[in-house]
mmCIF file of C-alpha atoms and ligand atoms in Angstrom:
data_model
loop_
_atom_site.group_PDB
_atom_site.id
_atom_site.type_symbol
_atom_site.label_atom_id
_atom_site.label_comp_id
_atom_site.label_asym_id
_atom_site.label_seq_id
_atom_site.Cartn_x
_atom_site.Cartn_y
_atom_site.Cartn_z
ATOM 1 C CA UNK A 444 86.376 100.428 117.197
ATOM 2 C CA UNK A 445 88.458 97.543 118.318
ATOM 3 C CA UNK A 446 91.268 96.031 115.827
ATOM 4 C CA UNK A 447 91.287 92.735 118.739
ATOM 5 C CA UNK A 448 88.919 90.202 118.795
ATOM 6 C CA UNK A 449 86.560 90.153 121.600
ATOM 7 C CA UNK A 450 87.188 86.269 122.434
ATOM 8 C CA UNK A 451 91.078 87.713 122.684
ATOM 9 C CA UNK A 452 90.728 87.567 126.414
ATOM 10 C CA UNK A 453 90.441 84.178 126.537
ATOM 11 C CA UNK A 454 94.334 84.067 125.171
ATOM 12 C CA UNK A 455 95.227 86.565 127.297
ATOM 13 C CA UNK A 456 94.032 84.839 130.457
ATOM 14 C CA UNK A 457 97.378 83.998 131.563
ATOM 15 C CA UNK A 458 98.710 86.977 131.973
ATOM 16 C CA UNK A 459 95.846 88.298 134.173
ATOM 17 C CA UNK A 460 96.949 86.317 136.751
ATOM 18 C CA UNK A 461 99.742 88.618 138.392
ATOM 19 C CA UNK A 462 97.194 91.266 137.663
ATOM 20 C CA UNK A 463 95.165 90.052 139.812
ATOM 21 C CA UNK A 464 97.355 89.179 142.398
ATOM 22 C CA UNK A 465 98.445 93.090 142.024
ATOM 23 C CA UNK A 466 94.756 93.919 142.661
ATOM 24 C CA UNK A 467 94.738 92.074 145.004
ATOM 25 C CA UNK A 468 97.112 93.512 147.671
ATOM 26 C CA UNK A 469 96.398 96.749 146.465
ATOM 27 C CA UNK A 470 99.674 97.624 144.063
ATOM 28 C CA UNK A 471 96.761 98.565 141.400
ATOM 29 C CA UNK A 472 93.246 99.249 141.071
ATOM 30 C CA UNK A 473 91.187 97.337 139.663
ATOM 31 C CA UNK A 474 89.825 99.733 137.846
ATOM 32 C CA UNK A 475 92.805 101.300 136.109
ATOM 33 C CA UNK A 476 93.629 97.603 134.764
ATOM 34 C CA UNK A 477 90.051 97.972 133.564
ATOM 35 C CA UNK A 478 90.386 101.046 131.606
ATOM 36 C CA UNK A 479 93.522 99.554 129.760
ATOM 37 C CA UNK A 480 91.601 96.234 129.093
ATOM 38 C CA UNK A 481 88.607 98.464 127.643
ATOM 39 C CA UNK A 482 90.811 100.644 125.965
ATOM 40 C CA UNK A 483 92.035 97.228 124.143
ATOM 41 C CA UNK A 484 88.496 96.097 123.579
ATOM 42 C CA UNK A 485 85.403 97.472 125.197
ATOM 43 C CA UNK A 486 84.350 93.830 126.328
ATOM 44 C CA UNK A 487 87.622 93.354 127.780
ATOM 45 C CA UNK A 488 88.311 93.387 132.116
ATOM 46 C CA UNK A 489 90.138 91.882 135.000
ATOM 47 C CA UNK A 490 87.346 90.049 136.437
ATOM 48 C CA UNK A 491 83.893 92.076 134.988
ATOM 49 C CA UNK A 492 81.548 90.146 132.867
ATOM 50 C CA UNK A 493 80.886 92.414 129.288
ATOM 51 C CA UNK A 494 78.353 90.734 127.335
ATOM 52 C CA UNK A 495 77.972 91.879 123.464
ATOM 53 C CA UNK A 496 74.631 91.726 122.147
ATOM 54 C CA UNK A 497 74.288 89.095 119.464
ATOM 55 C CA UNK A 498 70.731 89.284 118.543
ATOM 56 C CA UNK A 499 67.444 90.754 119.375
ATOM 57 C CA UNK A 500 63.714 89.249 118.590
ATOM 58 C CA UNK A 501 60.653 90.337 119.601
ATOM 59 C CA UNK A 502 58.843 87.160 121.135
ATOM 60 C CA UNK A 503 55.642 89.094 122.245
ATOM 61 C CA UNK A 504 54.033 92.377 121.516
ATOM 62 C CA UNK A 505 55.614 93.771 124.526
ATOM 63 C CA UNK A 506 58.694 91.045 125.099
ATOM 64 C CA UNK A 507 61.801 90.783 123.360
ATOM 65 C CA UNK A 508 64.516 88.299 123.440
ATOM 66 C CA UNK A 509 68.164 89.224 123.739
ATOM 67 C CA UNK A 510 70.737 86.825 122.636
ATOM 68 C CA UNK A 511 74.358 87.805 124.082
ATOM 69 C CA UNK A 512 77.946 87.165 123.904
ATOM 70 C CA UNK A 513 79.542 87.091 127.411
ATOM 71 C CA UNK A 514 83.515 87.265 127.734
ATOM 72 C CA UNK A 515 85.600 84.672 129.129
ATOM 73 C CA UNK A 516 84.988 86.266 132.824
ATOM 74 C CA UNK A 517 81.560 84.601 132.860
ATOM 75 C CA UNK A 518 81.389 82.280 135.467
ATOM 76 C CA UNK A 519 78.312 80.293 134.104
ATOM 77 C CA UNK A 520 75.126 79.190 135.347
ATOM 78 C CA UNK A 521 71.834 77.024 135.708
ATOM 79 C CA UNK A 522 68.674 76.942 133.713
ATOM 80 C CA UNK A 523 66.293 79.002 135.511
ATOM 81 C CA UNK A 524 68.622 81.331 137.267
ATOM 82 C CA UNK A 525 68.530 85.021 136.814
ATOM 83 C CA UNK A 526 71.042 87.703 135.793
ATOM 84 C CA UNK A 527 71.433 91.273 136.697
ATOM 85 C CA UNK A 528 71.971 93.231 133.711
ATOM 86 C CA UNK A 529 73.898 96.913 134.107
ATOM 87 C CA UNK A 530 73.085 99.909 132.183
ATOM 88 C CA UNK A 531 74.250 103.619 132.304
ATOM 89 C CA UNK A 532 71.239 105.698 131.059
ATOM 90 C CA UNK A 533 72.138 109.419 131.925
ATOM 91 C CA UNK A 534 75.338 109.238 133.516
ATOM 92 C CA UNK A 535 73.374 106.896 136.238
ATOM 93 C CA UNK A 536 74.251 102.921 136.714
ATOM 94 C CA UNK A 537 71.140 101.300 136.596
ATOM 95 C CA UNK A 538 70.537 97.838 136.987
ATOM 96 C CA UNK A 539 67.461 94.828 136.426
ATOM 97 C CA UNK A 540 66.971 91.585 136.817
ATOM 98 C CA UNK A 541 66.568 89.004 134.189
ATOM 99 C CA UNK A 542 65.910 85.402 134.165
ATOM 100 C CA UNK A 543 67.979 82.907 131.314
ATOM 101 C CA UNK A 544 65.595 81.818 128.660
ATOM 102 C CA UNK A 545 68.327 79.831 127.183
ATOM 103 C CA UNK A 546 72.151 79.094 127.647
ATOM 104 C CA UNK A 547 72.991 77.899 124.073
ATOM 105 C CA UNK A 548 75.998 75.370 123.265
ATOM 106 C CA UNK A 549 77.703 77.939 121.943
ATOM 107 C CA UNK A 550 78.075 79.823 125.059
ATOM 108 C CA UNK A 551 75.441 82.382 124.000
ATOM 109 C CA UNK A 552 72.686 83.677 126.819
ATOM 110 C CA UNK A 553 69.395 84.023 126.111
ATOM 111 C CA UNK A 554 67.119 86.629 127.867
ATOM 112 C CA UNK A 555 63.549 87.212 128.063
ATOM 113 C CA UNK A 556 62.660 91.344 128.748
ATOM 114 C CA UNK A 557 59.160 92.665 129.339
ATOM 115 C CA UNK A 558 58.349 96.181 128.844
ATOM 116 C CA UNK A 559 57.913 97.740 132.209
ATOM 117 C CA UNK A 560 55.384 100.903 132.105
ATOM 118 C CA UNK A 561 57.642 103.672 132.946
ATOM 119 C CA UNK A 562 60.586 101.232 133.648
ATOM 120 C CA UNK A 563 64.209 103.020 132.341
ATOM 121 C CA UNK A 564 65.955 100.143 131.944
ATOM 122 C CA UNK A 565 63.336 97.713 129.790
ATOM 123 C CA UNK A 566 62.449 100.617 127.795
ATOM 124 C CA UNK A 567 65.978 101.036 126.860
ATOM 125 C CA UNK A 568 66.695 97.950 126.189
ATOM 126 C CA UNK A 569 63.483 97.293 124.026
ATOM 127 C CA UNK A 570 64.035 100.031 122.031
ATOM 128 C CA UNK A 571 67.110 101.512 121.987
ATOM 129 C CA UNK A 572 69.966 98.960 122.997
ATOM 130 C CA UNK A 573 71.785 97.943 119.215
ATOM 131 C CA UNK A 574 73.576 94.784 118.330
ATOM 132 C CA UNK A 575 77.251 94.747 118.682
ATOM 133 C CA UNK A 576 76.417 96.800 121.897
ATOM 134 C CA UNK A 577 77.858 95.827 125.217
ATOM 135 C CA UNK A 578 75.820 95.102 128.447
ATOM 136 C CA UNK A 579 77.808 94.278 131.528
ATOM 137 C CA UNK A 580 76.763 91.099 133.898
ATOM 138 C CA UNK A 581 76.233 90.833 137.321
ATOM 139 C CA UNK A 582 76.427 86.606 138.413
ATOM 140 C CA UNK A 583 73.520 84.172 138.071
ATOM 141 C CA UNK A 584 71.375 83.454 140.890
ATOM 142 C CA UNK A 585 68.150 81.848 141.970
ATOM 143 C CA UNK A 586 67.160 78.480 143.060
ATOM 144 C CA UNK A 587 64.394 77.109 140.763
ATOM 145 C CA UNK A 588 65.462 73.617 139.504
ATOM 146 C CA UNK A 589 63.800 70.859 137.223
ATOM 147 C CA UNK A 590 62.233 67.795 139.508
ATOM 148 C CA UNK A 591 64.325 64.968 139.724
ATOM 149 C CA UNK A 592 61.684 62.122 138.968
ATOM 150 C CA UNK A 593 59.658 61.555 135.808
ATOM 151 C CA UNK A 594 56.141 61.972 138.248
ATOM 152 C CA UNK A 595 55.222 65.308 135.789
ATOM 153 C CA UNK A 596 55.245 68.664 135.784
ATOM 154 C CA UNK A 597 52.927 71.470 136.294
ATOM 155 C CA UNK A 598 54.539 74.799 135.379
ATOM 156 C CA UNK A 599 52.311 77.732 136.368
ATOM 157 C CA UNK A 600 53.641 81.364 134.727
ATOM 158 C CA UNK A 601 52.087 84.777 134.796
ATOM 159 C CA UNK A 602 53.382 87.344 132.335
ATOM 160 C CA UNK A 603 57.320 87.751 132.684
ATOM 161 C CA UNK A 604 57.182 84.821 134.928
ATOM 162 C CA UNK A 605 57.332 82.062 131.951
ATOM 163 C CA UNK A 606 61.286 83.190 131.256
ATOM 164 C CA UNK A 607 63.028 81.688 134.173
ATOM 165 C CA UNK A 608 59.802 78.053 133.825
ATOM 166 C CA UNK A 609 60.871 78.015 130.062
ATOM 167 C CA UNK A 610 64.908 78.230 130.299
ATOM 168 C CA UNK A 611 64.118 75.080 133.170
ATOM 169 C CA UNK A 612 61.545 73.329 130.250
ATOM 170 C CA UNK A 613 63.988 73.843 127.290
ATOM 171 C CA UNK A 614 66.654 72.122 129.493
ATOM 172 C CA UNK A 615 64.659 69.563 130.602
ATOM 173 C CA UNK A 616 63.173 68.529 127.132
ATOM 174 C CA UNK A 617 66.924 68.642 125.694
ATOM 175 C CA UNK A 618 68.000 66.252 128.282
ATOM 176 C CA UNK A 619 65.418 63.701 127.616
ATOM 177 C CA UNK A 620 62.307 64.355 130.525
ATOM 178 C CA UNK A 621 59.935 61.872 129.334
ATOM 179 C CA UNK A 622 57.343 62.776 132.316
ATOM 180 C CA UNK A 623 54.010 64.895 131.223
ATOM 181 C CA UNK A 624 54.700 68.294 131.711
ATOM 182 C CA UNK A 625 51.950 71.040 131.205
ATOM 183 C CA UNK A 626 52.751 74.779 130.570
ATOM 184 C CA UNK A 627 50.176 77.371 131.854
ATOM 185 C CA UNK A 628 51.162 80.625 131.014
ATOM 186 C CA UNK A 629 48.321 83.492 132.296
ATOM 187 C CA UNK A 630 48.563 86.796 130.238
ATOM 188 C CA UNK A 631 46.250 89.834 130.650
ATOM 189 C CA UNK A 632 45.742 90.115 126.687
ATOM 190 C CA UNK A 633 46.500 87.721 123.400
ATOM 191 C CA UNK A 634 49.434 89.603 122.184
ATOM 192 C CA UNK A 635 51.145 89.206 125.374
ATOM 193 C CA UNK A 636 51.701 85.781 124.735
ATOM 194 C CA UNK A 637 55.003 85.377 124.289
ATOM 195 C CA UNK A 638 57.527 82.309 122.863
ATOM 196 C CA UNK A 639 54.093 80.835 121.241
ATOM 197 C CA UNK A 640 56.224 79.595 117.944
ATOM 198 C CA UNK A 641 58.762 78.443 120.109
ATOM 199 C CA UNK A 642 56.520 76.504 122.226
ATOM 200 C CA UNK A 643 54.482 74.900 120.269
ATOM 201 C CA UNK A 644 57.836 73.737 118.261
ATOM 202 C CA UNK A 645 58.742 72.175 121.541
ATOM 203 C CA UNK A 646 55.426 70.391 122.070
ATOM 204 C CA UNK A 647 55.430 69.189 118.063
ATOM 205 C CA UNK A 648 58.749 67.469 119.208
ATOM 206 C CA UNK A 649 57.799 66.439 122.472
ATOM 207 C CA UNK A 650 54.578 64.972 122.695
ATOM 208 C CA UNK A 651 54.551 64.664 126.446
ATOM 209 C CA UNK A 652 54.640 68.748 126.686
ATOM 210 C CA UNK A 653 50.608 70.092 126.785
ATOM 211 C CA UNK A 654 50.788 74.340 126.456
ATOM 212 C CA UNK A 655 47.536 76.081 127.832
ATOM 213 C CA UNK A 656 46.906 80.294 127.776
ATOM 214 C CA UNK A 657 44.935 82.015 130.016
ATOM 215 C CA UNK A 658 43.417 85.152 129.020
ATOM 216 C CA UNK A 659 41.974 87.697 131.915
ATOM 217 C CA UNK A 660 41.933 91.292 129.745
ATOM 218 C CA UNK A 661 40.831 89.653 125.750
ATOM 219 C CA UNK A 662 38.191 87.308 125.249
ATOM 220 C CA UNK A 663 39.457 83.446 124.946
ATOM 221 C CA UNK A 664 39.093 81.436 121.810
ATOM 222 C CA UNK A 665 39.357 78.441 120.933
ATOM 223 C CA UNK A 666 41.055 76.266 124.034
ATOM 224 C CA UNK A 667 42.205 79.762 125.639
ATOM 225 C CA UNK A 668 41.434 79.626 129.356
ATOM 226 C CA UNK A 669 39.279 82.411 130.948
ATOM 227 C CA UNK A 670 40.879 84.974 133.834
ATOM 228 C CA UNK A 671 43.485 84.361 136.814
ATOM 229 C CA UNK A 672 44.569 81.226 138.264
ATOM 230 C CA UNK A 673 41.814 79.020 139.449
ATOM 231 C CA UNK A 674 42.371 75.416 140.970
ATOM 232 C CA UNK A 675 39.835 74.428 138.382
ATOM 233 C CA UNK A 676 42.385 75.136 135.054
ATOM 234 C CA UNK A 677 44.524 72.686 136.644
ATOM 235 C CA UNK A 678 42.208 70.081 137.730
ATOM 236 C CA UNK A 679 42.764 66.378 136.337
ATOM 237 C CA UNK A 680 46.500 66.915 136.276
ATOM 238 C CA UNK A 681 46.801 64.494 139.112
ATOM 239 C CA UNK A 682 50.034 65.027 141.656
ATOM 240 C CA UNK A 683 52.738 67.113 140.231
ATOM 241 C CA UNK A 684 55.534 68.792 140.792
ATOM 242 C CA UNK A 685 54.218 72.495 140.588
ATOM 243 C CA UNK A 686 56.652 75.359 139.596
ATOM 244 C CA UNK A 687 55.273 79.065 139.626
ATOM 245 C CA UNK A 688 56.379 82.017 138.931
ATOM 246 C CA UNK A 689 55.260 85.336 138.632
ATOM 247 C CA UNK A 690 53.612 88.545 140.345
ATOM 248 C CA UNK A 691 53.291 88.524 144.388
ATOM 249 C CA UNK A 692 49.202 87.510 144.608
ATOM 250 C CA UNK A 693 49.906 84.479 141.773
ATOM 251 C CA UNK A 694 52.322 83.092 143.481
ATOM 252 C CA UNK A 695 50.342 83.303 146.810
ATOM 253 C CA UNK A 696 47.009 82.310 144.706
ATOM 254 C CA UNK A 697 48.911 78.971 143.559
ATOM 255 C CA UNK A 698 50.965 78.353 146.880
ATOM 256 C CA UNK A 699 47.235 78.421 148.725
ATOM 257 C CA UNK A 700 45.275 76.387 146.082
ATOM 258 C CA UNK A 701 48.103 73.714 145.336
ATOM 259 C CA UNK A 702 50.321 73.725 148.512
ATOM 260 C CA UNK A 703 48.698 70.930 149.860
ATOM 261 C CA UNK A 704 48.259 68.519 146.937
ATOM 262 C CA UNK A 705 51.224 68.741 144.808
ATOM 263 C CA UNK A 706 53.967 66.612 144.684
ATOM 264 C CA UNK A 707 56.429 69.354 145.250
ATOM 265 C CA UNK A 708 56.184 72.966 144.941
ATOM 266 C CA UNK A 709 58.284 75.593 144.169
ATOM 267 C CA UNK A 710 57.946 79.421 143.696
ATOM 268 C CA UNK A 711 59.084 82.376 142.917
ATOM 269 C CA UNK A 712 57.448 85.951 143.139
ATOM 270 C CA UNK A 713 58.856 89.154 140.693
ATOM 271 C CA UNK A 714 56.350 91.451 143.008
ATOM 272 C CA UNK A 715 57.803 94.026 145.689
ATOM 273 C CA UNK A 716 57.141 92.582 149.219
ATOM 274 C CA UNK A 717 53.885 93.740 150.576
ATOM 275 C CA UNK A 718 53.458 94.423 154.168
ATOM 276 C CA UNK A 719 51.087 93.421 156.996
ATOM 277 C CA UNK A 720 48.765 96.417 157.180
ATOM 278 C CA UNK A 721 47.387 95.340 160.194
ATOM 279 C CA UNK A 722 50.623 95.279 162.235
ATOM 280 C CA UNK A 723 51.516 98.425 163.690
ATOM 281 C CA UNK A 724 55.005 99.750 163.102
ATOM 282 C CA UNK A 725 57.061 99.969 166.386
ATOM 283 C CA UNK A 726 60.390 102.676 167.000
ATOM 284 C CA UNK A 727 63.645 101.134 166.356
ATOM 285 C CA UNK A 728 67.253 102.116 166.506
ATOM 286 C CA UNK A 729 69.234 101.490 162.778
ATOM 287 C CA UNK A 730 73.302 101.461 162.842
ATOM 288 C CA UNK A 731 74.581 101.639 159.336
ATOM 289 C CA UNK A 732 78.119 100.751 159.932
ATOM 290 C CA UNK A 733 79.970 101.303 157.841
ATOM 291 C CA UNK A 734 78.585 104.647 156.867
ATOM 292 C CA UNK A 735 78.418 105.332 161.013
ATOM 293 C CA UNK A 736 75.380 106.515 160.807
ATOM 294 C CA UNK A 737 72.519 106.074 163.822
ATOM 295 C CA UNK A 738 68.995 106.878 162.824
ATOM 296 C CA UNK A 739 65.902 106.352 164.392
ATOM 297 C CA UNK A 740 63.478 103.911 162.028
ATOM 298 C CA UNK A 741 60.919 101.678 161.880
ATOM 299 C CA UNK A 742 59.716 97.643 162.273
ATOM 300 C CA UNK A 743 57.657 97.713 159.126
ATOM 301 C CA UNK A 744 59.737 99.121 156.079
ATOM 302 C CA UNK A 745 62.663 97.560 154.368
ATOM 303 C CA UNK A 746 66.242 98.425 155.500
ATOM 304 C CA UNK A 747 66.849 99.496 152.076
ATOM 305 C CA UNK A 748 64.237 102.218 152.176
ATOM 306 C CA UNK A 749 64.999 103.611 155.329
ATOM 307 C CA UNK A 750 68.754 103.712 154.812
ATOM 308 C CA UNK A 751 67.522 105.370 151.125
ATOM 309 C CA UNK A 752 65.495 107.746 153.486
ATOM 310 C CA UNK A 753 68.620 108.257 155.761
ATOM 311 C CA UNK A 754 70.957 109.735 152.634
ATOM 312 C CA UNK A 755 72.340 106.554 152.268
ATOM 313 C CA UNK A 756 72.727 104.885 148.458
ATOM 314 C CA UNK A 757 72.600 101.158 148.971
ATOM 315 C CA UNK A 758 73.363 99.167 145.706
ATOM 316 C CA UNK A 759 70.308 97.105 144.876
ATOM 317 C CA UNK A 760 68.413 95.751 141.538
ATOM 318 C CA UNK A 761 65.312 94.191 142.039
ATOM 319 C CA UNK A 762 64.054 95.442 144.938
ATOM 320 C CA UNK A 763 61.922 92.134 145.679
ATOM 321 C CA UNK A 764 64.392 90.082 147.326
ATOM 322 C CA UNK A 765 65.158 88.087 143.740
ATOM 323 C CA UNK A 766 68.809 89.420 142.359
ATOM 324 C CA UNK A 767 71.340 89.689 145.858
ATOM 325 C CA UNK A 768 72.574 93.027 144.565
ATOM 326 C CA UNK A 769 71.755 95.088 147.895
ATOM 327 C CA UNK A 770 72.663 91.737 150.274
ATOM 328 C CA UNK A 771 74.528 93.481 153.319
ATOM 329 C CA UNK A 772 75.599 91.425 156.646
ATOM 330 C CA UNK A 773 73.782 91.586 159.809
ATOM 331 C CA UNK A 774 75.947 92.800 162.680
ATOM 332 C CA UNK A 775 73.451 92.574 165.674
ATOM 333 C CA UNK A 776 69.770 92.548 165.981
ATOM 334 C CA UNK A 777 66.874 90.873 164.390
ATOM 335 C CA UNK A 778 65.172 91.287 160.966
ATOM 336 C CA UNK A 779 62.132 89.281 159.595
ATOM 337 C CA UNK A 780 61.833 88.310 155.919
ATOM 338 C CA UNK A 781 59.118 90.747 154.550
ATOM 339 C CA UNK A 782 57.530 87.851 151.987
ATOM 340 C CA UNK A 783 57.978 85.015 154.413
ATOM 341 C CA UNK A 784 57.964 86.760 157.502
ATOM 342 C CA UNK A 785 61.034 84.051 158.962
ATOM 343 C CA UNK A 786 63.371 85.445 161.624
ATOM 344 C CA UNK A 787 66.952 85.996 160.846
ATOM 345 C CA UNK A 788 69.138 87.512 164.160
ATOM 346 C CA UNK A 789 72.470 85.211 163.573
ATOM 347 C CA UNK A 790 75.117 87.906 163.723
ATOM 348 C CA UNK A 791 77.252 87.855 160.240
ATOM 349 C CA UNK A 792 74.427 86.145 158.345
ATOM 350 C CA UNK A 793 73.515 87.897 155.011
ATOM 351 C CA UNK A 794 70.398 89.870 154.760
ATOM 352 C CA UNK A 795 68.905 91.103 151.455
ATOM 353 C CA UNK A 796 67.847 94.633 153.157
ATOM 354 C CA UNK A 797 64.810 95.293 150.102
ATOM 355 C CA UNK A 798 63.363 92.243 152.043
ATOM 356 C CA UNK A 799 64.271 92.928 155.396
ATOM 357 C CA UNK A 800 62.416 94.984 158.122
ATOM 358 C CA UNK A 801 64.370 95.238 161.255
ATOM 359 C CA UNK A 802 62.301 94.176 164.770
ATOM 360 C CA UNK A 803 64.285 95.843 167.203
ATOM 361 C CA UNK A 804 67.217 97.758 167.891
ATOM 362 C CA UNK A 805 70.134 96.505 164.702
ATOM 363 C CA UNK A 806 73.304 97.303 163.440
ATOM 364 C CA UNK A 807 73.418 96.168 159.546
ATOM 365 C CA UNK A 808 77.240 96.271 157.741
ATOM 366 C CA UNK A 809 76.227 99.104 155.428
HETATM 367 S S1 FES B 205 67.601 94.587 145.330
HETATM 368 FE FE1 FES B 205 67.460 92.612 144.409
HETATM 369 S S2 FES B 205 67.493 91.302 146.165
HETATM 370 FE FE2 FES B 205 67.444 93.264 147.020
#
């Protein structure tokens, strides 16, 4: 129990500065000023973003929105973008991450979670994280961004993948997009649909908005649509601009079916990479380093998992390319993007190793 306000470290800004600067060439540790900031207020640090949980409402049968507080360390970021939220859960850091659902005016974050099956960090933070509780931040990333002209929108969601499409529509609507814009959101069954009060607000106040479901476990009523993406739900649109998001085979369903006739397209996958089956692996040499280690690996599994396999205990989140925790520099060598399959071999260029399989003899800054 704190007797200082949390927004106190906004006043205290000031004098942070020569703390820094201590930090900085090493007279202190960062994380000994830390502990006296916390000690202050738990939400309190030099330069880590603590976030206190404002509010928490469920928004599906197995989503829930969390509304939080972030101190004055938060850097900001766009609609769309996605946050790695921290967690300790049995003395072990944990981290996932999340995509804004909503950055309110008064400096509040929104957040969209979906209950993972087995997943440690959603099911703590569905059911056991409290209000008043404090999450720490990681910074916003992502590219998704709202279309420039008023030509209309096709956003394209499966399950979790409407959070980042909706904090983008929200945005959009508030800022006075007068183009159509339909909303697709595919869900396996009826109570998955999430934001539906929400939504349908929006499209009461914005008549250009057009929401459609897709149902592929329940049985559609009414103007439900029936299974996984098919070109035919979005015939008649005309040429959009076509957002997706959403598990691996969506994303490659839509970029197939509507690569070619859209007006733009942009997507973004929440799946693990998958891999060629049909290529065989071939022997390769792996330098970590910084850890100087040598081990002999492989050109068909992530440089994440084999330096896992190796001892080593990479920081990563996501593990699908999306959150930058576990991005590393490439020293020497080659690696090719597991969902894209591109080329990267510029030495110093930054590799996200849960994406990257090296293909041929590399040294990775790890
Ligand atoms: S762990 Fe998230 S990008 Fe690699």
């Amino acid at each position: 129990m704190s007797f200082l306000p949390f927004a106190g470290l906004r006043l205290i800004r000031p004098l942070l500065v020569p703390l820094r600067a201590l930090v900085r060439g090493q007279w202190l540790r960062e994380s000994d000023v830390d502990a006296l900031l916390r000690a202050c207020h738990r939400g309190w640090a030099l330069d880590r973003v603590y976030a206190r949980v404002e509010a928490r409402q469920w928004v599906a049968d197995d989503m829930l929105e969390l509304r939080l507080r972030p101190n004055a360390n938060w850097r900001g970021a766009r609609p769309g973008q996605h946050v790695q939220l921290y967690v300790e859960r049995e003395g072990v850091r944990c981290s996932r991450s999340y995509s804004l659902t909503r950055m309110a005016e008064d400096g509040c974050l929104e957040f969209a979670v979906k209950l993972q099956p087995g997943g440690r960090v959603s099911s703590y933070l569905l059911h056991q994280l409290c209000v008043g509780e404090m999450l720490e931040l990681g910074a916003a990333d992502g590219d998704l961004s709202w279309p420039q002209d008023e030509q209309g929108v096709l956003l394209l969601a499966a399950g979790s993948g409407l959070t980042p499409l909706l904090g983008l529509l929200r945005e959009a609507l508030v800022r006075g997009y007068s183009g159509p814009v339909t909303l697709l959101h595919y869900v396996r069954e009826r109570g998955q649909k999430a934001f539906v009060d929400g939504l349908e607000t929006l499209a009461r106040q914005h008549p250009n908005l057009e929401l459609r479901w897709a149902l592929s476990g329940d049985a559609p009523v009414d103007d439900e649509l029936r299974g996984r993406f098919h070109p035919g739900h979005v015939q008649g649109l005309g040429e959009r601009h076509v957002l997706a998001c959403g598990p691996g085979g969506f994303v490659d369903s839509v970029r197939q079916a509507l690569g070619a006739s859209s007006r733009s397209l942009q997507l973004e996958s929440f799946s693990p990479p998958s891999w060629d089956e049909g290529e065989p692996a071939r022997s390769v040499n792996l330098r970590f380093a910084r850890s100087a280690l040598e081990v002999a690996g492989d050109s068909r599994r992530s440089l994440l998992e084999q330096a896992e396999a190796s001892g080593l205990r990479p920081a990563h989140g996501c593990r699908q390319g999306v959150c930058a925790s576990c991005t590393c520099t490439l020293v020497s060598g080659c690696v090719r993007d597991l969902r894209s399959g591109e080329l990267f071999s510029e030495p110093g260029q930054p590799i996200r190793i849960c994406v990257s399989a090296p293909q041929g003899d590399l040294t990775v800054d790890l």
